[in-house]
PDB file of C-alpha atoms in Angstrom:
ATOM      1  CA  UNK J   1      14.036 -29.822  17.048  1.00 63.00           C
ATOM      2  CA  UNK J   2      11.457 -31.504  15.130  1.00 69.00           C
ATOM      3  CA  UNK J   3       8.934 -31.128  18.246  1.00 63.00           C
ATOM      4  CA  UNK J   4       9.679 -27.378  17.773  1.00 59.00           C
ATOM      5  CA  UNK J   5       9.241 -27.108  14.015  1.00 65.00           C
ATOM      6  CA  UNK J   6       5.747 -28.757  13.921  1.00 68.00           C
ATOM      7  CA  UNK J   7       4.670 -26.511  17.067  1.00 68.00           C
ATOM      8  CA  UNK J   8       5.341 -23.586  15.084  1.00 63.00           C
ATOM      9  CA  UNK J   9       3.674 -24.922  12.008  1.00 70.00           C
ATOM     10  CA  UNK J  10       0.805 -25.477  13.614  1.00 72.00           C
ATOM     11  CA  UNK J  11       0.729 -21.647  14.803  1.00 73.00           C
ATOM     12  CA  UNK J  12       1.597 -20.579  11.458  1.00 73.00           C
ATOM     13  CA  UNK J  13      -1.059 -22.672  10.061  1.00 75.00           C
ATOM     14  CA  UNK J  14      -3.388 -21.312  12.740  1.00 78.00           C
ATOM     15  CA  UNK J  15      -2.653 -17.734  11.873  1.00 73.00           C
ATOM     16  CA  UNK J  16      -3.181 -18.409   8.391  1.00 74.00           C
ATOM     17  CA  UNK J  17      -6.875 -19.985   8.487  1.00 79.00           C
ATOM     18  CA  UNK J  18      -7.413 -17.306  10.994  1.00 78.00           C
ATOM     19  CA  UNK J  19      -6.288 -14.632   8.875  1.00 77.00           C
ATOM     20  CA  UNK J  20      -8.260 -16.286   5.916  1.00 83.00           C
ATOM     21  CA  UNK J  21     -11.852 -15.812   8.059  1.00 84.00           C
ATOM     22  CA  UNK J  22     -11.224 -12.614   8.411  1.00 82.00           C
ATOM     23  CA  UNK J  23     -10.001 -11.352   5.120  1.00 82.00           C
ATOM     24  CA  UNK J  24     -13.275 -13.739   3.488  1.00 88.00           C
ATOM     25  CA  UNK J  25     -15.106 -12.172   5.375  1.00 86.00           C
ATOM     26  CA  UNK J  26     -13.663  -8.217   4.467  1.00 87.00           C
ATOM     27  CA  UNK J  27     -13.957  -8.987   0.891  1.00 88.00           C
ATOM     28  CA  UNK J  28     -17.168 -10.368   1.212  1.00 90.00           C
ATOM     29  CA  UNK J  29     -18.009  -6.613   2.193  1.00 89.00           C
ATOM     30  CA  UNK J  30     -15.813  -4.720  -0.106  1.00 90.00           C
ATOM     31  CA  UNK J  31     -15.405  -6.781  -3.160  1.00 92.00           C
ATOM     32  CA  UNK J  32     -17.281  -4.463  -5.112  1.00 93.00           C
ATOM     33  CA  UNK J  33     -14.681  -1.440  -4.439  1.00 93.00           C
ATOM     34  CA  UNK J  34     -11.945  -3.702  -5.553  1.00 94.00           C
ATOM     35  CA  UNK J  35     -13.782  -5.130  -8.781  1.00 95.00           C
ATOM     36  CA  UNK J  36     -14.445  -1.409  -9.882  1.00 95.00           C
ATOM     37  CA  UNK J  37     -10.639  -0.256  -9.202  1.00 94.00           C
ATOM     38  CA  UNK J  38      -9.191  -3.680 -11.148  1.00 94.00           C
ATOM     39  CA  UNK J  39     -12.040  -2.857 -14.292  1.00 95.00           C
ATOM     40  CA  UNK J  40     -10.286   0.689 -13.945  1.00 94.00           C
ATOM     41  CA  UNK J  41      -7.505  -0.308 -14.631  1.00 93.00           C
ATOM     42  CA  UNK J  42      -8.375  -2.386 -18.070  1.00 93.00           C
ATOM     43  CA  UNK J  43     -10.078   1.187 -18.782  1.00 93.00           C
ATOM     44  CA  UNK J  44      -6.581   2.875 -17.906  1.00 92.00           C
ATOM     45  CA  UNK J  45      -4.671  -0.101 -20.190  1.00 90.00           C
ATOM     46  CA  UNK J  46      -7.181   0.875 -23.356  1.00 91.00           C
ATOM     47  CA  UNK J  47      -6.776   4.502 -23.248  1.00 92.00           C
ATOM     48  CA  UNK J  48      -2.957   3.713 -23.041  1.00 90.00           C
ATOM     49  CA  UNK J  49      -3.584   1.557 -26.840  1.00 89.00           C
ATOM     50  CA  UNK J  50      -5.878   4.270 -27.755  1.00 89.00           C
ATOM     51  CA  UNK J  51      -3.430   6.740 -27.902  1.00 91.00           C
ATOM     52  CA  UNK J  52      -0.737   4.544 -29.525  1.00 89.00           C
ATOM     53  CA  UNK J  53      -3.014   4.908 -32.384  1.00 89.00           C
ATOM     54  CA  UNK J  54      -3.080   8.325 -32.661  1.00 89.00           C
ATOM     55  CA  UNK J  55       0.704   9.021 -32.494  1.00 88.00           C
ATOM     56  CA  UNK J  56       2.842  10.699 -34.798  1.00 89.00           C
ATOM     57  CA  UNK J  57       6.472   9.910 -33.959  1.00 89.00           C
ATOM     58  CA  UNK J  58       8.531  13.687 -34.556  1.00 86.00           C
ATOM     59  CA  UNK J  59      11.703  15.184 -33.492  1.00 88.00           C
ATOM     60  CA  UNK J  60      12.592  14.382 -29.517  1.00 89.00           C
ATOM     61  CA  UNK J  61      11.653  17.577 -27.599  1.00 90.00           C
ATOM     62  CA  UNK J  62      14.410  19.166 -26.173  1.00 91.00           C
ATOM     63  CA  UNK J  63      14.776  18.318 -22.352  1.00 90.00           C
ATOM     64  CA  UNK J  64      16.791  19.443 -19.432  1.00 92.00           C
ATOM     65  CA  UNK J  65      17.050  15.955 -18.103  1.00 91.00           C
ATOM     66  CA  UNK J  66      18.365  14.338 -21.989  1.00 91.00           C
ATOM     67  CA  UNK J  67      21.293  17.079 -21.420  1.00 91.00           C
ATOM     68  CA  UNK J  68      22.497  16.264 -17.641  1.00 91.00           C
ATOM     69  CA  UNK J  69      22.030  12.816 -17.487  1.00 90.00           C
ATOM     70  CA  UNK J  70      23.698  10.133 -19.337  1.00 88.00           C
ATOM     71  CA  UNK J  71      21.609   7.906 -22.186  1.00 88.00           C
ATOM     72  CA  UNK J  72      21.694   4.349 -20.938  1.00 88.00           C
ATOM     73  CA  UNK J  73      21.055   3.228 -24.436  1.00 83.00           C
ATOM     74  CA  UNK J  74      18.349   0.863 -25.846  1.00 83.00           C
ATOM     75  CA  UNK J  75      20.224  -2.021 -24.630  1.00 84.00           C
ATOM     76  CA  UNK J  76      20.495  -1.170 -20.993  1.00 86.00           C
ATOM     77  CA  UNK J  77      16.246   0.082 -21.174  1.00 82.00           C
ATOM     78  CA  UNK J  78      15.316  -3.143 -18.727  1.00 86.00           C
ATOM     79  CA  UNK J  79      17.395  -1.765 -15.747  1.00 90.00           C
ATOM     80  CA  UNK J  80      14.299   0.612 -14.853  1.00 89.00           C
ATOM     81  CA  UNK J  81      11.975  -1.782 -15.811  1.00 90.00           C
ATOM     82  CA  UNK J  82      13.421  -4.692 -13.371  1.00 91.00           C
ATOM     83  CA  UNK J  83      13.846  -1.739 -10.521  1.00 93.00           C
ATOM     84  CA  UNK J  84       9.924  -0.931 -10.854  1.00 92.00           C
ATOM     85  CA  UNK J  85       9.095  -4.740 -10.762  1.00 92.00           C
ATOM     86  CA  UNK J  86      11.053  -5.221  -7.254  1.00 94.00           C
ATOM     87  CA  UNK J  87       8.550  -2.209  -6.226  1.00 94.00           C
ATOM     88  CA  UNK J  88       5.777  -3.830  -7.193  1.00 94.00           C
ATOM     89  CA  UNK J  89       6.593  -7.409  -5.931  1.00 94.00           C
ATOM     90  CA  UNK J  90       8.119  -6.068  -3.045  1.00 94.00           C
ATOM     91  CA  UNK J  91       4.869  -4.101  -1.954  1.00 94.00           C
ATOM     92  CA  UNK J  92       2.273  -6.960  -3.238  1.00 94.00           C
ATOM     93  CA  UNK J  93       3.973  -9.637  -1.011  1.00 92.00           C
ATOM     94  CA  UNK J  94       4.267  -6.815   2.098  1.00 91.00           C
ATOM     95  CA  UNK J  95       0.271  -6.038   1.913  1.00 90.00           C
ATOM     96  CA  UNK J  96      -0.222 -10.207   2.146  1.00 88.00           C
ATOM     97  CA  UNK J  97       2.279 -10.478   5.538  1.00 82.00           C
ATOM     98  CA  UNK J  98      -0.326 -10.511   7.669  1.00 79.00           C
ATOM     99  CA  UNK J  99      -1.118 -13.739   6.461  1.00 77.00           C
ATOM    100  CA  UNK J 100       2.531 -15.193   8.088  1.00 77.00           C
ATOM    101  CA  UNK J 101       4.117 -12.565  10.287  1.00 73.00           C
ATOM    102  CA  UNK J 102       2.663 -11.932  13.570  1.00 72.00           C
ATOM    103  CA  UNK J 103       2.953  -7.953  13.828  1.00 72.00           C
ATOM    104  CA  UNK J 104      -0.171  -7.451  11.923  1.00 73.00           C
ATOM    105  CA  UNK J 105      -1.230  -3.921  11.366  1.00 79.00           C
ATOM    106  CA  UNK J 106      -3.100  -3.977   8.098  1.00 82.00           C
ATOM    107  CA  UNK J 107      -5.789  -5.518   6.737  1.00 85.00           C
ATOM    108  CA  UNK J 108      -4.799  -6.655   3.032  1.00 88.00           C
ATOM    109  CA  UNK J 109      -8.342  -6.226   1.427  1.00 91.00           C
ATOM    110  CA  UNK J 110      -8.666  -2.973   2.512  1.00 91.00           C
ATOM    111  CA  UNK J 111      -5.252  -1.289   2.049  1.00 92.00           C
ATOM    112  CA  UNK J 112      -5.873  -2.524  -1.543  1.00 94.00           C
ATOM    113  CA  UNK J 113      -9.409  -0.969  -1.298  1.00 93.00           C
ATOM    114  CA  UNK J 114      -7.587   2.117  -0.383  1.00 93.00           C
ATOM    115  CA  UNK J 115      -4.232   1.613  -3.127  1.00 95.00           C
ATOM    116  CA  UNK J 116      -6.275   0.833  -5.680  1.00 95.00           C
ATOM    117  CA  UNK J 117      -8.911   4.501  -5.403  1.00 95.00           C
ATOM    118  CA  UNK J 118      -5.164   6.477  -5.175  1.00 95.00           C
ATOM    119  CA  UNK J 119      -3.763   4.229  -9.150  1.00 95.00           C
ATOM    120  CA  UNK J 120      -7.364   5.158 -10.276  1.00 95.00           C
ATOM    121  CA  UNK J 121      -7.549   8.987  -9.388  1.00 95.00           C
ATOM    122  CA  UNK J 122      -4.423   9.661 -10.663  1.00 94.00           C
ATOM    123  CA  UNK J 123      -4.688   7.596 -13.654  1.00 94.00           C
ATOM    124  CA  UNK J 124      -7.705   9.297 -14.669  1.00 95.00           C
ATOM    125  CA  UNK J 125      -5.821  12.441 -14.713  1.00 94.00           C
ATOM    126  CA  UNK J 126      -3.037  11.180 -16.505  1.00 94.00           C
ATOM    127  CA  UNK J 127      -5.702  10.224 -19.494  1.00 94.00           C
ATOM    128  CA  UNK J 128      -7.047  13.537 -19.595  1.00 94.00           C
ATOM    129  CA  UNK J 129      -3.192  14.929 -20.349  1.00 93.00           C
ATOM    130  CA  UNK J 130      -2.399  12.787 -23.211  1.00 91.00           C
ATOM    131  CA  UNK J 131      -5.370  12.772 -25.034  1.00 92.00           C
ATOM    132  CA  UNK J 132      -5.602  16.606 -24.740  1.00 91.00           C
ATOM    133  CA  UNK J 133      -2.468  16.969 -25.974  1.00 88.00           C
ATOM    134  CA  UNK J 134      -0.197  14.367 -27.978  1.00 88.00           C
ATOM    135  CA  UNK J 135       3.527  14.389 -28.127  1.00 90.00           C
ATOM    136  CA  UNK J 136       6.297  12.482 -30.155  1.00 90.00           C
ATOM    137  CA  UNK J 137       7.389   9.535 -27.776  1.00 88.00           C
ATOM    138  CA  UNK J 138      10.950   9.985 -26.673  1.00 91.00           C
ATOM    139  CA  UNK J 139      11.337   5.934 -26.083  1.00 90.00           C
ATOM    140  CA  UNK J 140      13.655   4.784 -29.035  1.00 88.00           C
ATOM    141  CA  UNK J 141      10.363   2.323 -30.515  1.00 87.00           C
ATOM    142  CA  UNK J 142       8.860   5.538 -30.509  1.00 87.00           C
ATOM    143  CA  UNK J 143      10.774   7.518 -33.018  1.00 88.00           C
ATOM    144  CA  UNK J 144      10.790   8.193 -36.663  1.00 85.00           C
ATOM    145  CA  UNK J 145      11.855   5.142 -38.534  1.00 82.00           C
ATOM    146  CA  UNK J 146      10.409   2.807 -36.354  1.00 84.00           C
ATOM    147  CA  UNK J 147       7.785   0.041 -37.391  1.00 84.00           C
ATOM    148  CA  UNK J 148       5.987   0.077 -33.845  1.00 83.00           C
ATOM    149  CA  UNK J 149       5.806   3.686 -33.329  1.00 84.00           C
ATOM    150  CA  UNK J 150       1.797   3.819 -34.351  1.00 87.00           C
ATOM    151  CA  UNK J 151      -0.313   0.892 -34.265  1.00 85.00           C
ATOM    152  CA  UNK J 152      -1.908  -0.437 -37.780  1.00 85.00           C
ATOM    153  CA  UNK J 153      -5.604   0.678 -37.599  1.00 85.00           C
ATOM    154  CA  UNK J 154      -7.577  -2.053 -35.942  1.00 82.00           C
ATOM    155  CA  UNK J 155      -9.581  -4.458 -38.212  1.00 83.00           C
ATOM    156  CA  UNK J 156     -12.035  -5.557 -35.201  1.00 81.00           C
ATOM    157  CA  UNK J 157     -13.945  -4.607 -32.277  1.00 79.00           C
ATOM    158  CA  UNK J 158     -12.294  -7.155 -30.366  1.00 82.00           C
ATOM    159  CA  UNK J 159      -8.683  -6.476 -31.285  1.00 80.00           C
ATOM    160  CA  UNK J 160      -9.174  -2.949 -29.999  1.00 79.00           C
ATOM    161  CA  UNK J 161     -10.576  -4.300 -26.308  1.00 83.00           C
ATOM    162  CA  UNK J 162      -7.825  -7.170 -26.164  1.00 81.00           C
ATOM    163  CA  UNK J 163      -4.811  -5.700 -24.057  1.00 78.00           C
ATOM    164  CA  UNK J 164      -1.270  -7.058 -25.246  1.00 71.00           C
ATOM    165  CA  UNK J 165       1.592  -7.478 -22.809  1.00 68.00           C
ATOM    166  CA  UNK J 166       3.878  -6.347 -25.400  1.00 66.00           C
ATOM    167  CA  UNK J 167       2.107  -3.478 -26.135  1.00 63.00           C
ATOM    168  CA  UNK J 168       1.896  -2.412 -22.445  1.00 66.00           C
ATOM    169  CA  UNK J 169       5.966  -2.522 -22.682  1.00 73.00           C
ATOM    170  CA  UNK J 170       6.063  -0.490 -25.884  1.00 79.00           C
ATOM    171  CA  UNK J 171       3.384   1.763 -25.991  1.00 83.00           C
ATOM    172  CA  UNK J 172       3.386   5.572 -27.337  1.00 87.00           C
ATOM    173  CA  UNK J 173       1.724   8.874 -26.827  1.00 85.00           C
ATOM    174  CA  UNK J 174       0.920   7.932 -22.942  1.00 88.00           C
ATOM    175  CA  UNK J 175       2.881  11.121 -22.012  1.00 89.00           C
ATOM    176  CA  UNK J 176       2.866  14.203 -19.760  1.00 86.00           C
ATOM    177  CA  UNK J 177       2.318  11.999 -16.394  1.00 87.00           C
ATOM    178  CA  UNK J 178       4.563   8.539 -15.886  1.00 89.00           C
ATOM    179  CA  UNK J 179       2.701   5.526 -15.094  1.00 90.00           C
ATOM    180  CA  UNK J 180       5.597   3.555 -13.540  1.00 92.00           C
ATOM    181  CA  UNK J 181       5.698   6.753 -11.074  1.00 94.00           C
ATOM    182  CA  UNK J 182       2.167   6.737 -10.486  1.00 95.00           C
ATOM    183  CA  UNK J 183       2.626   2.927  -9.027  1.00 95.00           C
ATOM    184  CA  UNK J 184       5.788   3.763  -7.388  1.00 95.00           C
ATOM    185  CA  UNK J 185       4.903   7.011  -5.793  1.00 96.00           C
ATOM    186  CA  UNK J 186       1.535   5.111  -4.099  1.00 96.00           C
ATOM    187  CA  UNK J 187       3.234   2.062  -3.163  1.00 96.00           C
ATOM    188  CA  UNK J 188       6.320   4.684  -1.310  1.00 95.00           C
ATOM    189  CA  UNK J 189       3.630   6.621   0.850  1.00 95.00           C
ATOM    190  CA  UNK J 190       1.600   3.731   1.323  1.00 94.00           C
ATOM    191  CA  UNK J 191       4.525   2.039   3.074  1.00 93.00           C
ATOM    192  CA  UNK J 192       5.473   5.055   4.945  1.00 93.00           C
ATOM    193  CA  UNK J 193       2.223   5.419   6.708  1.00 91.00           C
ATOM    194  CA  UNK J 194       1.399   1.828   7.424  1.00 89.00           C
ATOM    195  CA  UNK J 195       4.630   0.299   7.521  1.00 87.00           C
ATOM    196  CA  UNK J 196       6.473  -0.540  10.538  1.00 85.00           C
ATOM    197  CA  UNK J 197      10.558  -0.396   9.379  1.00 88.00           C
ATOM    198  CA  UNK J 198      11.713   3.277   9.232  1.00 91.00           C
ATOM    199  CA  UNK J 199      14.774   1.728   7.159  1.00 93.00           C
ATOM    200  CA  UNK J 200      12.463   0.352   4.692  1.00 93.00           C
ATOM    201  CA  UNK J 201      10.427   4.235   4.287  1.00 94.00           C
ATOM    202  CA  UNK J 202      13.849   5.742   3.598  1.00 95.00           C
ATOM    203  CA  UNK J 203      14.833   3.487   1.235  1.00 95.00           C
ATOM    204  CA  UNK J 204      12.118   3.459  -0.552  1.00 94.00           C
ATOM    205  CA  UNK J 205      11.661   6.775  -1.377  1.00 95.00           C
ATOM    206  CA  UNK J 206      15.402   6.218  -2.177  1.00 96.00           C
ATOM    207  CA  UNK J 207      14.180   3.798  -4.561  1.00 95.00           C
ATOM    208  CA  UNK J 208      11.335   6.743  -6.106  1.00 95.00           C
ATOM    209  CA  UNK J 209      13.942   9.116  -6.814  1.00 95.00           C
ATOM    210  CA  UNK J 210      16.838   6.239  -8.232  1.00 95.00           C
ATOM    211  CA  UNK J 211      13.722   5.657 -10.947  1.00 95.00           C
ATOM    212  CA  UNK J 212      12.391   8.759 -11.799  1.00 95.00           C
ATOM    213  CA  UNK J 213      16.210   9.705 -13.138  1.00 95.00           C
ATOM    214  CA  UNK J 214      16.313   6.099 -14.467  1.00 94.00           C
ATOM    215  CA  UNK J 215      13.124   6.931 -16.420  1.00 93.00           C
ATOM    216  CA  UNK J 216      14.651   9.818 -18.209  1.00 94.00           C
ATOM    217  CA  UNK J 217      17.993   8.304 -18.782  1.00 93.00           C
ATOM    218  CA  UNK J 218      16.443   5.461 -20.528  1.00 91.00           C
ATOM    219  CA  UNK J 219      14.851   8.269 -22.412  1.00 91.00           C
ATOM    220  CA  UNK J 220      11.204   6.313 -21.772  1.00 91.00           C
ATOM    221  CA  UNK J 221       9.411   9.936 -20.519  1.00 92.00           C
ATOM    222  CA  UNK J 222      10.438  13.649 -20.603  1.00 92.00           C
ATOM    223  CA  UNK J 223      11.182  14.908 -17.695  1.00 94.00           C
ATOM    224  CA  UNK J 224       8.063  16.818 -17.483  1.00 93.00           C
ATOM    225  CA  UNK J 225       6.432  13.294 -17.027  1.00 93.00           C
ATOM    226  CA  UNK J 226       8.440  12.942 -13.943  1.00 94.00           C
ATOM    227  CA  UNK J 227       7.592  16.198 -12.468  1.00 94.00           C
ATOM    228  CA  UNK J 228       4.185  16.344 -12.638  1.00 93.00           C
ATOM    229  CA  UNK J 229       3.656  12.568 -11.600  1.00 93.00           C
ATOM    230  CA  UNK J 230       5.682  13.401  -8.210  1.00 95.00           C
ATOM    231  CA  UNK J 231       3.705  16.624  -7.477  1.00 91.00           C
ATOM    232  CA  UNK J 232       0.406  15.064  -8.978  1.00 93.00           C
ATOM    233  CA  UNK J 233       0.180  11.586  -7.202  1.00 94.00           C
ATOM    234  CA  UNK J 234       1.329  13.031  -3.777  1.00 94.00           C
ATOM    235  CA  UNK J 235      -1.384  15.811  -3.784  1.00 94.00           C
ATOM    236  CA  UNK J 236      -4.234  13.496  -4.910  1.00 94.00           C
ATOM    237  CA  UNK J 237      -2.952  10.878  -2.229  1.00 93.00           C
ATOM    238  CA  UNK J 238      -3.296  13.286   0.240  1.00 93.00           C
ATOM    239  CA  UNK J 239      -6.489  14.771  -0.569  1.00 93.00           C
ATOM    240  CA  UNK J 240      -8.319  11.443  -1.265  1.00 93.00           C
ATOM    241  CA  UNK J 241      -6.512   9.790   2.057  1.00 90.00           C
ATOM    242  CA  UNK J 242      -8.484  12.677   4.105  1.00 89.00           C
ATOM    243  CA  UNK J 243     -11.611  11.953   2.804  1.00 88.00           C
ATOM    244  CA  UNK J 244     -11.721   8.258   3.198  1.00 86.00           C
ATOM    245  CA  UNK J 245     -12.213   6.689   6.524  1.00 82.00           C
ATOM    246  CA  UNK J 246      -9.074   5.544   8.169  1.00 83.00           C
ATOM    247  CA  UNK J 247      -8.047   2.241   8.558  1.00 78.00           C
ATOM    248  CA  UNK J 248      -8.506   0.267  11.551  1.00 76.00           C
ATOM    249  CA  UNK J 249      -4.931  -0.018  13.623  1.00 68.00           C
ATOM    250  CA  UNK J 250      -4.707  -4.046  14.464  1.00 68.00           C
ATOM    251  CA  UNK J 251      -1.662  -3.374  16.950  1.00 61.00           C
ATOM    252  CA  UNK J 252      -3.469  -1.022  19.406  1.00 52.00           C
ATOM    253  CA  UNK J 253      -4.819  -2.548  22.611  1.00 42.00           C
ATOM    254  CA  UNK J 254      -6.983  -1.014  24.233  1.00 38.00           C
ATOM    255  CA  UNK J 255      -7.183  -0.747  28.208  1.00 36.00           C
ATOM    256  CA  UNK J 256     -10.700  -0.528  29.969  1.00 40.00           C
ATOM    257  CA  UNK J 257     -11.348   2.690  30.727  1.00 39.00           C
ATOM    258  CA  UNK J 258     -12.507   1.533  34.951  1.00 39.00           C
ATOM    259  CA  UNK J 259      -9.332  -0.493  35.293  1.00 43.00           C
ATOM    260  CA  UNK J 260      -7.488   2.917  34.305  1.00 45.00           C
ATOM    261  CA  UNK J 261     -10.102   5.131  36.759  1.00 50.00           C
ATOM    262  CA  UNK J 262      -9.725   2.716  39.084  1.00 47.00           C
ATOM    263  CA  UNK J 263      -6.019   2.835  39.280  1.00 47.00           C
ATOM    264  CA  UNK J 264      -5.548   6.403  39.057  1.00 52.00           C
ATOM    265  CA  UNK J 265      -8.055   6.271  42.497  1.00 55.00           C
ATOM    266  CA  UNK J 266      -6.057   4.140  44.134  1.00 49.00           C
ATOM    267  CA  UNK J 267      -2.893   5.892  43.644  1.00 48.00           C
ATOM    268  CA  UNK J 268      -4.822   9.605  44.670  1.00 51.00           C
ATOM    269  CA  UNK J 269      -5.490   7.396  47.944  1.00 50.00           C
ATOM    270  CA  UNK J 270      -1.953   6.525  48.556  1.00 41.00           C
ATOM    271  CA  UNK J 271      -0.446   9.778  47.865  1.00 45.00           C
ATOM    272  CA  UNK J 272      -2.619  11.468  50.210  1.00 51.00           C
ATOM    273  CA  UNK J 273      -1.724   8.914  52.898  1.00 48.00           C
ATOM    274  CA  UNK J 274      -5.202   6.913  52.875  1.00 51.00           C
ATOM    275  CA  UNK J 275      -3.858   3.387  52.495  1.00 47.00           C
ATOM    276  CA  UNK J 276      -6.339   0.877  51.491  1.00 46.00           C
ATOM    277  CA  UNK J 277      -8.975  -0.171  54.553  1.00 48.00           C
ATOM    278  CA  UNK J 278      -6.990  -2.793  56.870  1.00 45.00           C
ATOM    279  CA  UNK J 279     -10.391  -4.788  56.875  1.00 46.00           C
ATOM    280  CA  UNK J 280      -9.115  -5.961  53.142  1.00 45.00           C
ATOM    281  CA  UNK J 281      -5.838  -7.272  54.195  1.00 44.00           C
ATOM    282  CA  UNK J 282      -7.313  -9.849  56.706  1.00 46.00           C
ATOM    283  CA  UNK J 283      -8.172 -13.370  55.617  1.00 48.00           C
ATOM    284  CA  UNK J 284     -11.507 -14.544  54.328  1.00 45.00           C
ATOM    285  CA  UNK J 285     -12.680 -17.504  55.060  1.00 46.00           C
ATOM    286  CA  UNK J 286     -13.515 -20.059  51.802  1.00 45.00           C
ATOM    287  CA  UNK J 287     -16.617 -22.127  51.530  1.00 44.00           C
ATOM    288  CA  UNK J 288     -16.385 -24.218  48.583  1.00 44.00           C
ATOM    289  CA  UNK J 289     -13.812 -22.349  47.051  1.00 44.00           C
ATOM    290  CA  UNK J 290     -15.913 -18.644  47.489  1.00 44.00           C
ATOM    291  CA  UNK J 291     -15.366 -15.998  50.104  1.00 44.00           C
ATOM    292  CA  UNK J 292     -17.933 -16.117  53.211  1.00 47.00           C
ATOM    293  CA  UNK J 293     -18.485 -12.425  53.421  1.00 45.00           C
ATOM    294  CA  UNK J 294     -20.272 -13.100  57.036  1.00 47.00           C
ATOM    295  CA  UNK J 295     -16.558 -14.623  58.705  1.00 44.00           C
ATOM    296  CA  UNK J 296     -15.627 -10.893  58.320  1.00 42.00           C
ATOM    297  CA  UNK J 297     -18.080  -9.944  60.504  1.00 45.00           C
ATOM    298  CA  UNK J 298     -17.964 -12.521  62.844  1.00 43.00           C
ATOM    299  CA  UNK J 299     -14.647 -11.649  63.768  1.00 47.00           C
ATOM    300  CA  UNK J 300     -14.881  -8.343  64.192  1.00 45.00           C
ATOM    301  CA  UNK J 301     -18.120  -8.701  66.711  1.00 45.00           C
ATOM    302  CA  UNK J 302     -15.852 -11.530  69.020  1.00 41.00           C
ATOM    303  CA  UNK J 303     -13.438  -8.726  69.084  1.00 45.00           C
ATOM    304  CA  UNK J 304     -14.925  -5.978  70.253  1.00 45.00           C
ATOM    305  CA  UNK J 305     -16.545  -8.792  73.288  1.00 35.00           C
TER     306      UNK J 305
END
């Protein structure tokens, strides 16, 4: 037992630094595409503070989804939130499994090359809609009466650039497109074109639709936000997908294209009743461990005497 657990330790280990070469040697090519999509989304985490600025909390908008689903109440507002961080762990640790598992068919610097240009087109759009138009947060911090519902002006240059954690949790006037949906929506067809468990693509567009109506019942976005980010992130996924270059597909083996020619000869042969020449069957004769070519025909001129 222990002979078997430190053989396959030293695989996995194997695999790993393996896996490591490779990957160093990806982001050595690509790093740039992945530095501008992380700086992107700093950008994306400003304009969200911007915003919070500029709000003026009003009367809730009346909604279709406040009115059919049930208000899960301030206290219950962390059930979404802890379903959109399983997404998000869930499909960070899947795009590093090639680094363990053995069915390897991505490469993680580049599916995040690829992730990362899908957050960043669609979270440019989704700045353009709230600063063009500004609407009174539906999220209970958000409403009249509340002490957080627009940010003090900002005494310094630097306060303004600093992103707070906090804030990112209880920001308002990012509306008309839902970030959480953005990051869902991309990680869900991400999975369902590279991943390998069909269970896993159902259930997580399960998942997509169990959070959009968890969104609205925690009264976080309108359901307008909802809408638009499901028919907004799937066309820009698509359209962007076509125009980059596809990803390389680590579990398809190729065959030589003679052995295949040469096969499909060989069979033609058979089928027509042309067996393979007799003169192939016999024995050759070995010198030093190679084939004497000249035995052959040798014993075909003693014959014939």
């Amino acid at each position: 037992m222990t002979l078997y657990i430190r053989r396959e330790s030293s695989k996995l280990w194997k695999r790993f630094c393996s896996e490591i070469t490779t990957e160093i040697g990806l982001l050595a090519e690509n790093w740039k595409y992945l530095l501008a999509g992380l700086i992107c989304q700093y950008i994306h985490g400003l304009a969200a503070k911007g915003v919070h600025y500029i709000h003026r909390p009003g009367p809730t908008l009346q909604d279709l989804g406040f009115f059919l689903l049930p208000e899960l109440g301030q206290e219950r507002s962390y059930i979404s939130e802890t379903v959109f961080t399983s997404v998000f762990v869930s499909f960070f640790l899947w795009t590093f499994h090639p680094f363990i598992l053995k069915t390897k068919k991505i490469y993680t610097v580049l599916i995040w090359c690829r992730v990362l240009a899908f957050l960043v087109a669609c979270q440019f759009l989704r700045v353009i809609t709230f600063y063009s138009t500004q609407l009174p947060g539906p999220n209970y911090h958000c409403r009249e009466g509340s002490k957080v519902s627009t940010l003090p002006w900002p005494k310094s240059a630097l306060e303004v650039l600093e992103i707070n954690p906090h804030g990112v949790m209880y920001g308002c006037g990012d509306l008309i497109f839902s970030s959480h949906m953005i990051f869902t929506l991309v990680f869900v067809r991400t999975y369902q074109k590279y991943g390998t468990k069909r269970f896993i693509k159902l259930f997580g567009w399960l998942i997509a639709i169990v959070q959009s109506l968890l969104i609205i019942a925690s009264r976080k976005h309108y359901s307008v936000d909802v809408v638009v980010a499901w028919y907004t992130v799937n066309l820009v996924v698509f359209c962007i997908d076509k125009k980059l270059p596809e990803l390389p597909d680590r579990t398809a083996v190729l065959l030589p294209v003679i052995t295949k020619d040469r096969t499909k000869e060989e069979n033609h042969k058979l089928l027509n009743g042309n067996g393979v020449d007799p003169a192939d069957w016999r024995p050759r004769a070995q010198v030093n461990g190679k084939i004497d070519s000249n035995s052959v025909h040798t014993d075909n001129s003693m014959n014939g005497a």
